[in-house]
Coordinates of C-alpha atoms in Angstrom, one line a residue:
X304 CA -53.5 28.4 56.3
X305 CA -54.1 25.4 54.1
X306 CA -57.0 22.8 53.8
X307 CA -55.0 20.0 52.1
X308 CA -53.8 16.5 52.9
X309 CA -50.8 14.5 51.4
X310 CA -51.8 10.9 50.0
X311 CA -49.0 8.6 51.0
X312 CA -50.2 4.9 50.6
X313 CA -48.8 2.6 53.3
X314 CA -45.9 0.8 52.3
X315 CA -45.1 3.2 49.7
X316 CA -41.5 4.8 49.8
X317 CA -41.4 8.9 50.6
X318 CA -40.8 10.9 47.5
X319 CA -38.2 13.1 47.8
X320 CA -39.2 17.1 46.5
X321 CA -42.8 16.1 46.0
X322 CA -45.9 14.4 46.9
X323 CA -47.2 11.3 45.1
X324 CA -51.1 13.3 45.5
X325 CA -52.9 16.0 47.1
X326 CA -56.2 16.4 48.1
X327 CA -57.3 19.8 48.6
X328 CA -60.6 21.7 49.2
X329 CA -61.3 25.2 47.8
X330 CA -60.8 28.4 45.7
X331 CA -59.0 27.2 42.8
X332 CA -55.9 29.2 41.3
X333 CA -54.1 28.1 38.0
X334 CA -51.3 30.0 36.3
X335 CA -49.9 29.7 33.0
X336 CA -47.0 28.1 31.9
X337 CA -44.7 29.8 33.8
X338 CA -40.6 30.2 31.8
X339 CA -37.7 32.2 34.0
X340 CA -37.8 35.6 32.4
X341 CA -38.6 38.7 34.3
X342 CA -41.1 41.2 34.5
X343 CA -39.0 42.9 30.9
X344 CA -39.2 39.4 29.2
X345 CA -35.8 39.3 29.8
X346 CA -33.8 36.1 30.6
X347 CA -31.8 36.9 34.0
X348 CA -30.3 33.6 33.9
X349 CA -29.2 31.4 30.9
X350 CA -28.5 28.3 32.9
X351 CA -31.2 25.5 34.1
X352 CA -30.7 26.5 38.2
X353 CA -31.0 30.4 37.5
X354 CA -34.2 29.7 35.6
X355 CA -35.7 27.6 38.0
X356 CA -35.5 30.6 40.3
X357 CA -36.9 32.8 38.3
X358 CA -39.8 30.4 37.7
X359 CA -40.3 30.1 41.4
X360 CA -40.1 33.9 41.7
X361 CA -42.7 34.3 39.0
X362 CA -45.1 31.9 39.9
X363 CA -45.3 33.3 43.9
X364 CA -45.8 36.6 42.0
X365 CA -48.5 35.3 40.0
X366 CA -50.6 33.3 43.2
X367 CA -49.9 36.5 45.5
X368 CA -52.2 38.5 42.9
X369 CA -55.0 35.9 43.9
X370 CA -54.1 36.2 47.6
X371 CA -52.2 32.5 47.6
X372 CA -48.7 31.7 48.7
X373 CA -46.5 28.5 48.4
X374 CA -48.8 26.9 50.9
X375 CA -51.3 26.8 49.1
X376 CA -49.5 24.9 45.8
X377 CA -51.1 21.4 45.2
X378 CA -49.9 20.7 41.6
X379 CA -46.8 21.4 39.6
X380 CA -46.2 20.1 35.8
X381 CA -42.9 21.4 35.1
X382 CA -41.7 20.9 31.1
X383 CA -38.0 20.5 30.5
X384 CA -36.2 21.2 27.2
X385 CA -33.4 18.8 28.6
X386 CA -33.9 15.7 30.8
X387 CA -30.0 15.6 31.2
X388 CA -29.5 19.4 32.6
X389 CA -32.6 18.7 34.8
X390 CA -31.1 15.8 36.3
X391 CA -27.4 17.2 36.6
X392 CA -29.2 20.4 37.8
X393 CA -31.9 18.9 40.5
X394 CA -30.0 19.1 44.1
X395 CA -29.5 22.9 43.1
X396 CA -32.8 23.5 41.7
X397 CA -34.0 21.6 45.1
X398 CA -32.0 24.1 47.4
X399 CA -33.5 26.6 45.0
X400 CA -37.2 25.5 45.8
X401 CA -36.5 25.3 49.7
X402 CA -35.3 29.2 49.4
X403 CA -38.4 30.8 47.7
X404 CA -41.3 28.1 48.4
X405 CA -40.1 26.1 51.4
X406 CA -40.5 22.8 52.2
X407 CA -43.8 22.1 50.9
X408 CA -44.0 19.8 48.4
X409 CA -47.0 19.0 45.7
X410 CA -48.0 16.9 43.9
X411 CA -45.3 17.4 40.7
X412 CA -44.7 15.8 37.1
X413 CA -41.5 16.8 35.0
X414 CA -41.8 16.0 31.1
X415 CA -39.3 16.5 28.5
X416 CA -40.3 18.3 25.5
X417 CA -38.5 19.1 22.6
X418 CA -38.5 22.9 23.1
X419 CA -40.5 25.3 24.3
X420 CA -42.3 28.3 22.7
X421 CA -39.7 30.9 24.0
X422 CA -36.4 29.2 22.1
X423 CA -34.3 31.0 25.8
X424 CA -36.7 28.8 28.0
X425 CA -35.1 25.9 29.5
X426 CA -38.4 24.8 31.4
X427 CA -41.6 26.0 31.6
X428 CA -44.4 25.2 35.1
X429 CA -47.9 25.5 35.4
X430 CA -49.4 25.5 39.2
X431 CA -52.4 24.6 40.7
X432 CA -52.8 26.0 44.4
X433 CA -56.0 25.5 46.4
X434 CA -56.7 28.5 48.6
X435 CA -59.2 27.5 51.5
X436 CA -62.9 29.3 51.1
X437 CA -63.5 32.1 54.4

């Protein structure tokens, strides 16, 4: 169950993979920047897409332990080492996404950094999920 509405102004194209806003009423769950190592800190993957999965992995892991799923995701900042690899990389990281969270789609931002605190990281994403009060 979720208690949010996409904003989609009229005449305003679709996005594609996200929402241009959410608004959401609440419990409020944030997690940490989130990089694709496992439960070991151990990097499964080394490339952009086997990351990604590992992020989406981690994060669901993270909101279960506040009793949220991917339904309940309204925000996701996701920081890039490499604009290029994210771009090469984004139908697969999309087909990625649709596996583990579905198709819902927040509201999302994607920034390039120069590099991450864990050198292995290729991204890093906080979420924001709004879980509806009982």
């Amino acid at each position: 169950m979720t208690n949010h509405q996409t904003l989609q102004p009229p005449g305003w194209p679709r996005p594609k993979g996200y929402a241009n806003g959410i608004s959401a009423r609440g419990r409020m769950v944030f997690t940490a920047g989130i990089i694709g190592w496992d439960e070991h800190e151990q990097f499964p993957a080394t490339d952009f897409v086997g990351q990604a999965r590992q992020v989406f992995h981690n994060t669901l892991a993270v909101l279960a332990e506040a009793s949220a799923g991917p339904e309940h995701i309204v925000r996701m900042t996701w920081y890039v080492t490499s604009r290029d690899e994210y771009v090469d990389a984004v139908r697969d990281v999309g087909t990625a996404y649709r596996e583990i969270i579905g198709r819902h789609y927040p509201a999302m931002a994607v920034v390039e950094v120069t590099r991450l605190v864990e050198p292995a990281a290729k991204l890093e994403v906080e979420t924001t999920a709004v879980v509806p009060e009982e």
